[in-house]
mmCIF file of C-alpha atoms and ligand atoms in Angstrom:
data_model
loop_
_atom_site.group_PDB
_atom_site.id
_atom_site.type_symbol
_atom_site.label_atom_id
_atom_site.label_comp_id
_atom_site.label_asym_id
_atom_site.label_seq_id
_atom_site.Cartn_x
_atom_site.Cartn_y
_atom_site.Cartn_z
ATOM 1 C CA MET M 1 5.050 20.684 12.062
ATOM 2 C CA GLU M 2 1.638 21.734 9.752
ATOM 3 C CA ARG M 3 -0.621 22.731 12.998
ATOM 4 C CA LEU M 4 -3.975 20.049 12.216
ATOM 5 C CA PRO M 5 -7.134 21.735 11.441
ATOM 6 C CA VAL M 6 -9.927 21.521 14.098
ATOM 7 C CA GLU M 7 -12.545 20.434 11.567
ATOM 8 C CA VAL M 8 -10.409 17.291 10.975
ATOM 9 C CA ILE M 9 -9.803 16.358 14.681
ATOM 10 C CA ARG M 10 -13.735 16.722 15.044
ATOM 11 C CA SER M 11 -14.495 14.969 11.788
ATOM 12 C CA LEU M 12 -12.393 12.304 12.941
ATOM 13 C CA LYS M 13 -13.638 12.010 16.427
ATOM 14 C CA SER M 14 -16.829 12.728 15.527
ATOM 15 C CA ALA M 15 -17.239 9.544 12.835
ATOM 16 C CA ARG M 16 -18.001 6.259 13.062
ATOM 17 C CA ARG M 17 -16.879 4.277 10.260
ATOM 18 C CA CYS M 18 -13.210 4.885 9.004
ATOM 19 C CA VAL M 19 -11.154 4.065 5.759
ATOM 20 C CA ILE M 20 -7.810 4.546 5.707
ATOM 21 C CA LEU M 21 -5.656 4.787 2.279
ATOM 22 C CA THR M 22 -2.538 3.808 2.167
ATOM 23 C CA GLY M 23 1.067 4.159 -0.405
ATOM 24 C CA ALA M 24 4.713 3.808 0.032
ATOM 25 C CA GLY M 25 4.561 7.123 1.581
ATOM 26 C CA VAL M 26 3.464 5.953 4.925
ATOM 27 C CA SER M 27 7.023 3.398 5.339
ATOM 28 C CA VAL M 28 9.677 6.648 4.168
ATOM 29 C CA GLU M 29 9.914 6.825 7.308
ATOM 30 C CA SER M 30 10.537 3.431 7.820
ATOM 31 C CA GLY M 31 13.976 3.157 5.289
ATOM 32 C CA ILE M 32 11.745 2.042 2.230
ATOM 33 C CA PRO M 33 11.627 4.136 -0.727
ATOM 34 C CA THR M 34 8.583 5.419 -2.578
ATOM 35 C CA PHE M 35 8.075 3.891 -5.822
ATOM 36 C CA ARG M 36 7.923 7.707 -7.170
ATOM 37 C CA ASP M 37 10.389 9.846 -5.489
ATOM 38 C CA ALA M 38 12.529 11.045 -8.451
ATOM 39 C CA GLU M 39 16.165 10.607 -6.808
ATOM 40 C CA THR M 40 15.370 7.647 -4.126
ATOM 41 C CA GLY M 41 11.832 5.509 -6.501
ATOM 42 C CA LEU M 42 12.799 2.491 -6.442
ATOM 43 C CA TRP M 43 11.455 2.801 -10.331
ATOM 44 C CA THR M 44 14.561 5.115 -10.166
ATOM 45 C CA ASP M 45 17.150 2.238 -11.991
ATOM 46 C CA PHE M 46 13.447 0.686 -13.964
ATOM 47 C CA LYS M 47 10.720 1.721 -15.838
ATOM 48 C CA PRO M 48 7.403 -0.729 -13.736
ATOM 49 C CA GLU M 49 7.318 -2.007 -17.145
ATOM 50 C CA ASP M 50 10.621 -3.378 -17.340
ATOM 51 C CA VAL M 51 10.015 -5.844 -13.551
ATOM 52 C CA ALA M 52 5.994 -5.432 -11.986
ATOM 53 C CA THR M 53 4.493 -6.776 -14.975
ATOM 54 C CA PRO M 54 3.489 -10.558 -16.011
ATOM 55 C CA GLU M 55 5.554 -10.102 -19.334
ATOM 56 C CA ALA M 56 8.758 -9.065 -17.500
ATOM 57 C CA PHE M 57 8.358 -12.384 -15.062
ATOM 58 C CA GLU M 58 8.400 -14.259 -18.310
ATOM 59 C CA ARG M 59 10.660 -12.958 -20.254
ATOM 60 C CA TYR M 60 13.669 -12.343 -17.815
ATOM 61 C CA PRO M 61 12.272 -14.333 -15.067
ATOM 62 C CA GLU M 62 15.888 -13.432 -12.830
ATOM 63 C CA ARG M 63 15.862 -9.322 -13.261
ATOM 64 C CA VAL M 64 12.257 -9.486 -11.903
ATOM 65 C CA TRP M 65 12.634 -11.933 -8.851
ATOM 66 C CA GLY M 66 16.242 -10.431 -8.350
ATOM 67 C CA TRP M 67 14.286 -6.753 -7.744
ATOM 68 C CA TYR M 68 11.861 -8.162 -5.590
ATOM 69 C CA GLU M 69 14.773 -10.297 -3.548
ATOM 70 C CA HIS M 70 16.128 -6.183 -3.814
ATOM 71 C CA ARG M 71 13.320 -4.906 -2.268
ATOM 72 C CA ARG M 72 13.208 -7.847 0.394
ATOM 73 C CA ARG M 73 16.232 -7.492 1.652
ATOM 74 C CA ILE M 74 15.237 -3.701 2.321
ATOM 75 C CA ILE M 75 12.019 -4.134 4.049
ATOM 76 C CA ALA M 76 13.019 -7.456 5.956
ATOM 77 C CA GLY M 77 15.618 -4.671 7.730
ATOM 78 C CA ALA M 78 12.443 -2.340 8.599
ATOM 79 C CA ALA M 79 10.678 -1.861 11.600
ATOM 80 C CA PRO M 80 7.183 -0.165 11.520
ATOM 81 C CA ASN M 81 7.057 3.322 12.249
ATOM 82 C CA ALA M 82 5.210 5.819 14.640
ATOM 83 C CA ALA M 83 2.509 6.365 11.593
ATOM 84 C CA HIS M 84 2.186 2.232 11.409
ATOM 85 C CA TYR M 85 2.218 2.043 15.239
ATOM 86 C CA ALA M 86 -0.557 5.370 15.592
ATOM 87 C CA LEU M 87 -3.300 3.780 12.909
ATOM 88 C CA ALA M 88 -2.849 0.440 14.381
ATOM 89 C CA ARG M 89 -4.305 2.477 17.923
ATOM 90 C CA LEU M 90 -7.062 4.392 16.466
ATOM 91 C CA GLU M 91 -8.388 0.784 14.531
ATOM 92 C CA ASP M 92 -10.790 0.197 17.851
ATOM 93 C CA TYR M 93 -11.876 3.858 18.163
ATOM 94 C CA TYR M 94 -14.622 3.240 15.342
ATOM 95 C CA GLU M 95 -17.780 0.821 14.685
ATOM 96 C CA GLU M 96 -16.602 0.451 11.897
ATOM 97 C CA PHE M 97 -12.791 0.318 10.875
ATOM 98 C CA CYS M 98 -10.451 -0.661 7.076
ATOM 99 C CA LEU M 99 -7.016 0.454 6.137
ATOM 100 C CA VAL M 100 -6.863 -0.434 2.948
ATOM 101 C CA THR M 101 -2.694 -0.195 1.344
ATOM 102 C CA GLN M 102 -0.945 -1.095 -1.183
ATOM 103 C CA ASN M 103 2.165 -1.292 0.194
ATOM 104 C CA ILE M 104 3.472 -5.358 0.134
ATOM 105 C CA SER M 105 5.641 -5.027 3.016
ATOM 106 C CA GLY M 106 3.496 -6.460 5.573
ATOM 107 C CA LEU M 107 4.771 -3.487 8.244
ATOM 108 C CA HIS M 108 1.101 -2.527 8.922
ATOM 109 C CA ARG M 109 0.263 -5.953 10.602
ATOM 110 C CA ALA M 110 3.558 -5.654 12.020
ATOM 111 C CA ALA M 111 2.075 -2.614 13.644
ATOM 112 C CA GLY M 112 -0.996 -4.862 14.831
ATOM 113 C CA SER M 113 -3.255 -3.776 12.716
ATOM 114 C CA ARG M 114 -6.230 -6.248 12.332
ATOM 115 C CA ASN M 115 -8.411 -5.197 9.410
ATOM 116 C CA VAL M 116 -6.305 -5.080 6.509
ATOM 117 C CA LEU M 117 -6.778 -5.102 2.868
ATOM 118 C CA GLU M 118 -3.471 -5.650 0.626
ATOM 119 C CA LEU M 119 -4.682 -4.723 -2.814
ATOM 120 C CA HIS M 120 -1.229 -5.219 -4.150
ATOM 121 C CA GLY M 121 -0.406 -8.344 -2.280
ATOM 122 C CA ASN M 122 1.745 -8.939 0.347
ATOM 123 C CA ILE M 123 5.836 -9.884 -1.417
ATOM 124 C CA TRP M 124 6.451 -12.617 1.486
ATOM 125 C CA ARG M 125 3.831 -14.627 -0.258
ATOM 126 C CA THR M 126 5.030 -16.925 -2.866
ATOM 127 C CA ARG M 127 3.075 -18.351 -5.578
ATOM 128 C CA CYS M 128 3.146 -20.737 -8.541
ATOM 129 C CA SER M 129 3.667 -18.830 -12.169
ATOM 130 C CA ARG M 130 1.676 -21.682 -13.644
ATOM 131 C CA GLU M 131 -0.981 -22.864 -10.822
ATOM 132 C CA GLY M 132 -1.498 -19.685 -8.972
ATOM 133 C CA LYS M 133 -1.491 -21.866 -5.632
ATOM 134 C CA ILE M 134 0.365 -19.969 -2.790
ATOM 135 C CA VAL M 135 3.665 -21.906 -1.948
ATOM 136 C CA ASP M 136 5.069 -22.801 1.664
ATOM 137 C CA TYR M 137 8.499 -21.666 -0.048
ATOM 138 C CA ARG M 138 11.460 -20.518 2.761
ATOM 139 C CA LEU M 139 12.433 -17.234 1.117
ATOM 140 C CA THR M 140 16.582 -17.373 1.616
ATOM 141 C CA ILE M 141 17.161 -13.047 1.175
ATOM 142 C CA GLY M 142 20.020 -13.232 -2.044
ATOM 143 C CA GLU M 143 18.773 -15.760 -3.996
ATOM 144 C CA VAL M 144 18.570 -14.242 -7.563
ATOM 145 C CA LYS M 145 17.297 -17.359 -9.686
ATOM 146 C CA PRO M 146 13.487 -17.932 -8.766
ATOM 147 C CA PRO M 147 12.855 -20.893 -7.774
ATOM 148 C CA ARG M 148 10.843 -23.685 -9.073
ATOM 149 C CA CYS M 149 7.374 -25.290 -7.801
ATOM 150 C CA ALA M 150 6.713 -28.603 -7.298
ATOM 151 C CA CYS M 151 5.122 -28.378 -10.878
ATOM 152 C CA GLY M 152 8.468 -26.968 -12.455
ATOM 153 C CA ALA M 153 6.721 -23.118 -13.878
ATOM 154 C CA TYR M 154 8.977 -20.972 -11.721
ATOM 155 C CA LEU M 155 7.929 -19.617 -8.326
ATOM 156 C CA ARG M 156 7.018 -15.221 -7.858
ATOM 157 C CA PRO M 157 5.661 -13.710 -5.538
ATOM 158 C CA ASP M 158 2.487 -12.997 -4.612
ATOM 159 C CA VAL M 159 1.795 -9.224 -5.650
ATOM 160 C CA VAL M 160 -0.573 -7.681 -8.737
ATOM 161 C CA TRP M 161 1.503 -6.797 -11.412
ATOM 162 C CA PHE M 162 0.696 -4.075 -13.738
ATOM 163 C CA GLY M 163 -1.428 -5.120 -16.440
ATOM 164 C CA GLU M 164 -3.000 -8.005 -13.379
ATOM 165 C CA PRO M 165 -6.280 -8.071 -11.831
ATOM 166 C CA LEU M 166 -6.187 -6.747 -7.729
ATOM 167 C CA PRO M 167 -7.629 -9.729 -5.565
ATOM 168 C CA GLN M 168 -11.762 -9.820 -6.122
ATOM 169 C CA GLU M 169 -12.042 -10.296 -2.241
ATOM 170 C CA GLU M 170 -9.938 -7.147 -0.892
ATOM 171 C CA LEU M 171 -11.167 -4.781 -3.421
ATOM 172 C CA SER M 172 -15.338 -5.206 -3.148
ATOM 173 C CA GLN M 173 -14.866 -5.061 0.420
ATOM 174 C CA ALA M 174 -12.273 -2.334 -0.340
ATOM 175 C CA TYR M 175 -15.373 -0.889 -2.188
ATOM 176 C CA ASP M 176 -18.078 -1.677 0.538
ATOM 177 C CA ALA M 177 -16.142 -0.270 3.195
ATOM 178 C CA THR M 178 -15.422 3.131 1.154
ATOM 179 C CA ALA M 179 -18.967 3.515 0.165
ATOM 180 C CA ARG M 180 -19.827 3.558 4.100
ATOM 181 C CA CYS M 181 -17.726 5.536 5.679
ATOM 182 C CA GLN M 182 -17.755 8.957 6.813
ATOM 183 C CA VAL M 183 -14.036 10.059 6.744
ATOM 184 C CA LEU M 184 -11.424 8.372 4.448
ATOM 185 C CA LEU M 185 -7.883 8.988 5.421
ATOM 186 C CA SER M 186 -5.272 8.350 2.434
ATOM 187 C CA ILE M 187 -1.564 8.407 3.904
ATOM 188 C CA GLY M 188 1.301 8.710 1.304
ATOM 189 C CA THR M 189 0.682 7.916 -1.790
ATOM 190 C CA SER M 190 0.726 10.020 -5.157
ATOM 191 C CA GLY M 191 -2.339 8.418 -6.751
ATOM 192 C CA VAL M 192 -1.567 7.564 -9.789
ATOM 193 C CA VAL M 193 -2.002 3.377 -9.680
ATOM 194 C CA GLN M 194 -5.317 2.921 -10.192
ATOM 195 C CA PRO M 195 -8.212 1.490 -9.305
ATOM 196 C CA SER M 196 -6.689 1.648 -5.398
ATOM 197 C CA ALA M 197 -6.426 5.696 -6.452
ATOM 198 C CA SER M 198 -9.749 5.894 -7.065
ATOM 199 C CA LEU M 199 -11.383 4.903 -3.089
ATOM 200 C CA PRO M 200 -10.773 8.522 -2.647
ATOM 201 C CA VAL M 201 -13.216 10.279 -5.597
ATOM 202 C CA LEU M 202 -15.603 7.189 -4.167
ATOM 203 C CA ALA M 203 -15.110 8.227 -0.892
ATOM 204 C CA ARG M 204 -15.819 11.762 -1.804
ATOM 205 C CA GLN M 205 -18.809 10.579 -4.368
ATOM 206 C CA ALA M 206 -20.404 8.595 -1.033
ATOM 207 C CA GLU M 207 -20.046 11.925 0.699
ATOM 208 C CA ALA M 208 -17.449 10.929 3.098
ATOM 209 C CA LEU M 209 -14.518 13.861 4.134
ATOM 210 C CA VAL M 210 -11.441 13.274 1.992
ATOM 211 C CA ILE M 211 -7.936 13.809 4.397
ATOM 212 C CA GLU M 212 -5.393 13.752 2.402
ATOM 213 C CA VAL M 213 -1.717 13.388 4.379
ATOM 214 C CA ASN M 214 1.254 13.437 1.795
ATOM 215 C CA PRO M 215 4.620 16.518 1.719
ATOM 216 C CA GLU M 216 3.446 16.957 -1.681
ATOM 217 C CA THR M 217 0.463 17.538 -3.789
ATOM 218 C CA THR M 218 -0.562 14.874 -5.684
ATOM 219 C CA SER M 219 -4.366 13.651 -7.840
ATOM 220 C CA ILE M 220 -5.842 13.154 -4.781
ATOM 221 C CA SER M 221 -5.219 16.415 -3.106
ATOM 222 C CA ALA M 222 -8.157 17.794 -5.716
ATOM 223 C CA PHE M 223 -10.642 15.320 -4.267
ATOM 224 C CA ALA M 224 -9.431 16.537 -0.311
ATOM 225 C CA ASP M 225 -11.708 18.492 1.489
ATOM 226 C CA TYR M 226 -8.299 19.305 3.450
ATOM 227 C CA THR M 227 -4.779 18.276 2.801
ATOM 228 C CA ILE M 228 -2.221 18.520 5.929
ATOM 229 C CA ARG M 229 1.786 18.870 4.276
ATOM 230 C CA GLY M 230 4.092 16.586 5.896
ATOM 231 C CA LYS M 231 5.868 13.475 6.704
ATOM 232 C CA ALA M 232 3.241 10.268 7.418
ATOM 233 C CA GLY M 233 5.509 9.727 10.109
ATOM 234 C CA GLU M 234 4.904 12.624 12.012
ATOM 235 C CA ILE M 235 1.480 13.676 11.224
ATOM 236 C CA VAL M 236 -0.359 11.061 11.681
ATOM 237 C CA PRO M 237 0.773 10.255 15.515
ATOM 238 C CA ALA M 238 -0.471 13.850 16.095
ATOM 239 C CA LEU M 239 -3.716 13.182 14.578
ATOM 240 C CA VAL M 240 -4.002 10.007 15.837
ATOM 241 C CA ASP M 241 -3.194 11.323 20.016
ATOM 242 C CA ALA M 242 -5.956 13.768 19.501
ATOM 243 C CA VAL M 243 -8.629 11.600 18.363
ATOM 244 C CA LEU M 244 -8.060 9.299 21.356
ATOM 245 C CA SER M 245 -7.306 11.833 23.780
HETATM 246 C C1 BV8 F 301 -5.903 -4.066 -12.997
HETATM 247 C C2 BV8 F 301 3.004 -3.802 -7.313
HETATM 248 C C3 BV8 F 301 -7.523 -4.747 -15.046
HETATM 249 C C4 BV8 F 301 3.662 -5.500 -6.112
HETATM 250 C C5 BV8 F 301 2.095 -2.423 -8.329
HETATM 251 C C6 BV8 F 301 -7.203 3.227 -15.007
HETATM 252 C C7 BV8 F 301 -6.570 4.509 -15.362
HETATM 253 C C8 BV8 F 301 -5.485 4.296 -16.016
HETATM 254 C C9 BV8 F 301 -4.252 3.317 -15.749
HETATM 255 C C10 BV8 F 301 -5.039 2.285 -15.216
HETATM 256 C C11 BV8 F 301 -6.579 2.185 -14.819
HETATM 257 N N1 BV8 F 301 -6.620 0.882 -14.417
HETATM 258 C C12 BV8 F 301 -5.360 0.161 -14.419
HETATM 259 C C13 BV8 F 301 -4.771 0.816 -15.589
HETATM 260 C C14 BV8 F 301 -3.009 0.644 -15.156
HETATM 261 C C15 BV8 F 301 -2.674 0.483 -14.512
HETATM 262 C C16 BV8 F 301 -1.803 2.038 -13.576
HETATM 263 O O1 BV8 F 301 -2.906 2.564 -12.376
HETATM 264 N N2 BV8 F 301 -0.920 2.564 -14.229
HETATM 265 C C17 BV8 F 301 -0.679 3.468 -13.664
HETATM 266 C C18 BV8 F 301 0.578 3.472 -13.523
HETATM 267 C C19 BV8 F 301 -1.110 4.729 -14.795
HETATM 268 N N3 BV8 F 301 -2.754 -0.798 -12.844
HETATM 269 C C20 BV8 F 301 -3.068 -2.018 -13.020
HETATM 270 O O2 BV8 F 301 -2.208 -2.386 -14.140
HETATM 271 C C21 BV8 F 301 -3.708 -2.428 -11.667
HETATM 272 N N4 BV8 F 301 -4.587 -3.469 -12.492
HETATM 273 O O3 BV8 F 301 -6.142 -2.292 -12.893
HETATM 274 O O4 BV8 F 301 -6.202 -4.621 -14.124
HETATM 275 C C22 BV8 F 301 -7.738 -5.815 -15.278
HETATM 276 C C23 BV8 F 301 -8.510 -6.269 -14.602
HETATM 277 C C24 BV8 F 301 -9.138 -7.798 -15.261
HETATM 278 C C25 BV8 F 301 -8.125 -8.049 -15.823
HETATM 279 C C26 BV8 F 301 -6.870 -7.969 -16.101
HETATM 280 C C27 BV8 F 301 -6.830 -6.640 -15.880
HETATM 281 C C28 BV8 F 301 -2.605 -3.069 -11.108
HETATM 282 C C29 BV8 F 301 -2.236 -2.200 -9.820
HETATM 283 C C30 BV8 F 301 -0.908 -2.574 -9.449
HETATM 284 C C31 BV8 F 301 0.148 -2.141 -9.805
HETATM 285 N N5 BV8 F 301 1.463 -3.030 -8.581
HETATM 286 N N6 BV8 F 301 2.720 -2.610 -7.391
HETATM 287 C C32 BV8 F 301 5.136 -3.930 -5.639
HETATM 288 O O5 BV8 F 301 6.051 -4.079 -6.273
HETATM 289 O O6 BV8 F 301 4.975 -3.631 -5.068
HETATM 290 S S1 BV8 F 301 1.599 -0.967 -8.099
HETATM 291 C C33 BV8 F 301 2.863 0.580 -7.098
HETATM 292 O O7 BV8 F 301 2.460 1.315 -6.905
HETATM 293 C C34 BV8 F 301 3.316 -0.503 -5.692
HETATM 294 O O8 BV8 F 301 2.180 -1.147 -5.402
HETATM 295 C C35 BV8 F 301 2.766 1.208 -4.849
HETATM 296 O O9 BV8 F 301 2.384 1.376 -4.012
HETATM 297 C C36 BV8 F 301 1.564 1.858 -5.896
HETATM 298 C C37 BV8 F 301 1.353 3.322 -5.913
HETATM 299 O O10 BV8 F 301 2.003 3.699 -5.397
HETATM 300 P P1 BV8 F 301 2.150 4.931 -4.279
HETATM 301 O O11 BV8 F 301 1.972 3.904 -2.871
HETATM 302 O O12 BV8 F 301 0.814 5.742 -3.967
HETATM 303 O O13 BV8 F 301 4.228 5.051 -4.200
HETATM 304 P P2 BV8 F 301 4.798 6.483 -5.179
HETATM 305 O O14 BV8 F 301 5.773 6.062 -4.713
HETATM 306 O O15 BV8 F 301 3.805 7.123 -6.478
HETATM 307 O O16 BV8 F 301 3.712 7.593 -4.100
HETATM 308 C C38 BV8 F 301 5.204 7.886 -2.913
HETATM 309 C C39 BV8 F 301 3.309 8.731 -2.168
HETATM 310 O O17 BV8 F 301 4.708 9.032 -1.006
HETATM 311 C C40 BV8 F 301 4.541 10.158 -2.515
HETATM 312 O O18 BV8 F 301 2.992 11.034 -2.767
HETATM 313 C C41 BV8 F 301 5.467 11.541 -2.056
HETATM 314 O O19 BV8 F 301 4.974 12.462 -2.386
HETATM 315 C C42 BV8 F 301 4.428 10.778 -0.755
HETATM 316 N N7 BV8 F 301 5.606 10.500 0.446
HETATM 317 C C43 BV8 F 301 6.791 10.693 -0.109
HETATM 318 N N8 BV8 F 301 7.599 11.224 1.617
HETATM 319 C C44 BV8 F 301 6.452 10.890 2.436
HETATM 320 C C45 BV8 F 301 5.089 10.597 2.041
HETATM 321 N N9 BV8 F 301 3.986 10.753 2.543
HETATM 322 C C46 BV8 F 301 4.222 10.541 3.618
HETATM 323 N N10 BV8 F 301 4.826 10.771 4.509
HETATM 324 C C47 BV8 F 301 6.565 10.861 3.539
HETATM 325 N N11 BV8 F 301 7.489 10.737 4.336
#
């Protein structure tokens, strides 16, 4: 594992307000494929516009529901990894701490993180595609036809598809926390999807220190003061241990 820059530890230790941004890469060590890693990415078989849009659900409800079923099955077999648990340990160190995630698996909360903003929703929540209300539907893994709401419309995963707005409350809390933070740690995101990918830029503009943990270079790397190349499951626990020691 790459040596952790002393300045990174010093800055994380001295900061009082911290924002974490996570993407699919933080869950790789939990066995959940990322979206864009070519050989394993979930999109390998589909293009985002094929399955993660309201139009796709309108045209092929069973294909879209089936794809989320497939992902629920993968996530149901996954547990939080050392990176998730380390971030949960870090939360109480700061006066202000906000974990902003693009992931829909719920693994951060399962690991004990409390102040989590799910910008793209949650795969375990289901809502009526017509009324928009959350429906307490007992999901059975393997069901390939989307169930129907009492109103007759299809139920859908309560996630944010391309072309759909992000949840206003979570997004404005994420912007506020980012504007106030002294350090933003971006973990396991390619920085492709907007508006989530703009948070490191906003943090930089707010003169916060931006640190990236990712095995690859991403579009966020250009805005990062420090890029730590490596796996979240190894780097993040080492970072947190150093901060809390
Ligand atoms: C909106 C659904 C407006 C749930 C997802 C501005 C500029 C350009 C485009 C746009 C823009 N504004 C809007 C857009 C369009 C679009 C967009 O961003 N398109 C992109 C493709 C260009 N954005 C939207 O449509 C958003 N909506 O802005 O609406 C609006 C306003 C009002 C009214 C109407 C409309 C909605 C975006 C949300 C889309 N939904 N998911 C689901 O099925 O999951 S996005 C999807 O991508 C997931 O949520 C995922 O989390 C997210 C981001 O991907 P990453 O998490 O970064 O995953 P990725 O595979 O890309 O990268 C993984 C990384 O991990 C890699 O870097 C890899 O190196 C690294 N890694 C690998 N192994 C490890 C690791 N890191 C650490 N450790 C390891 N071991």
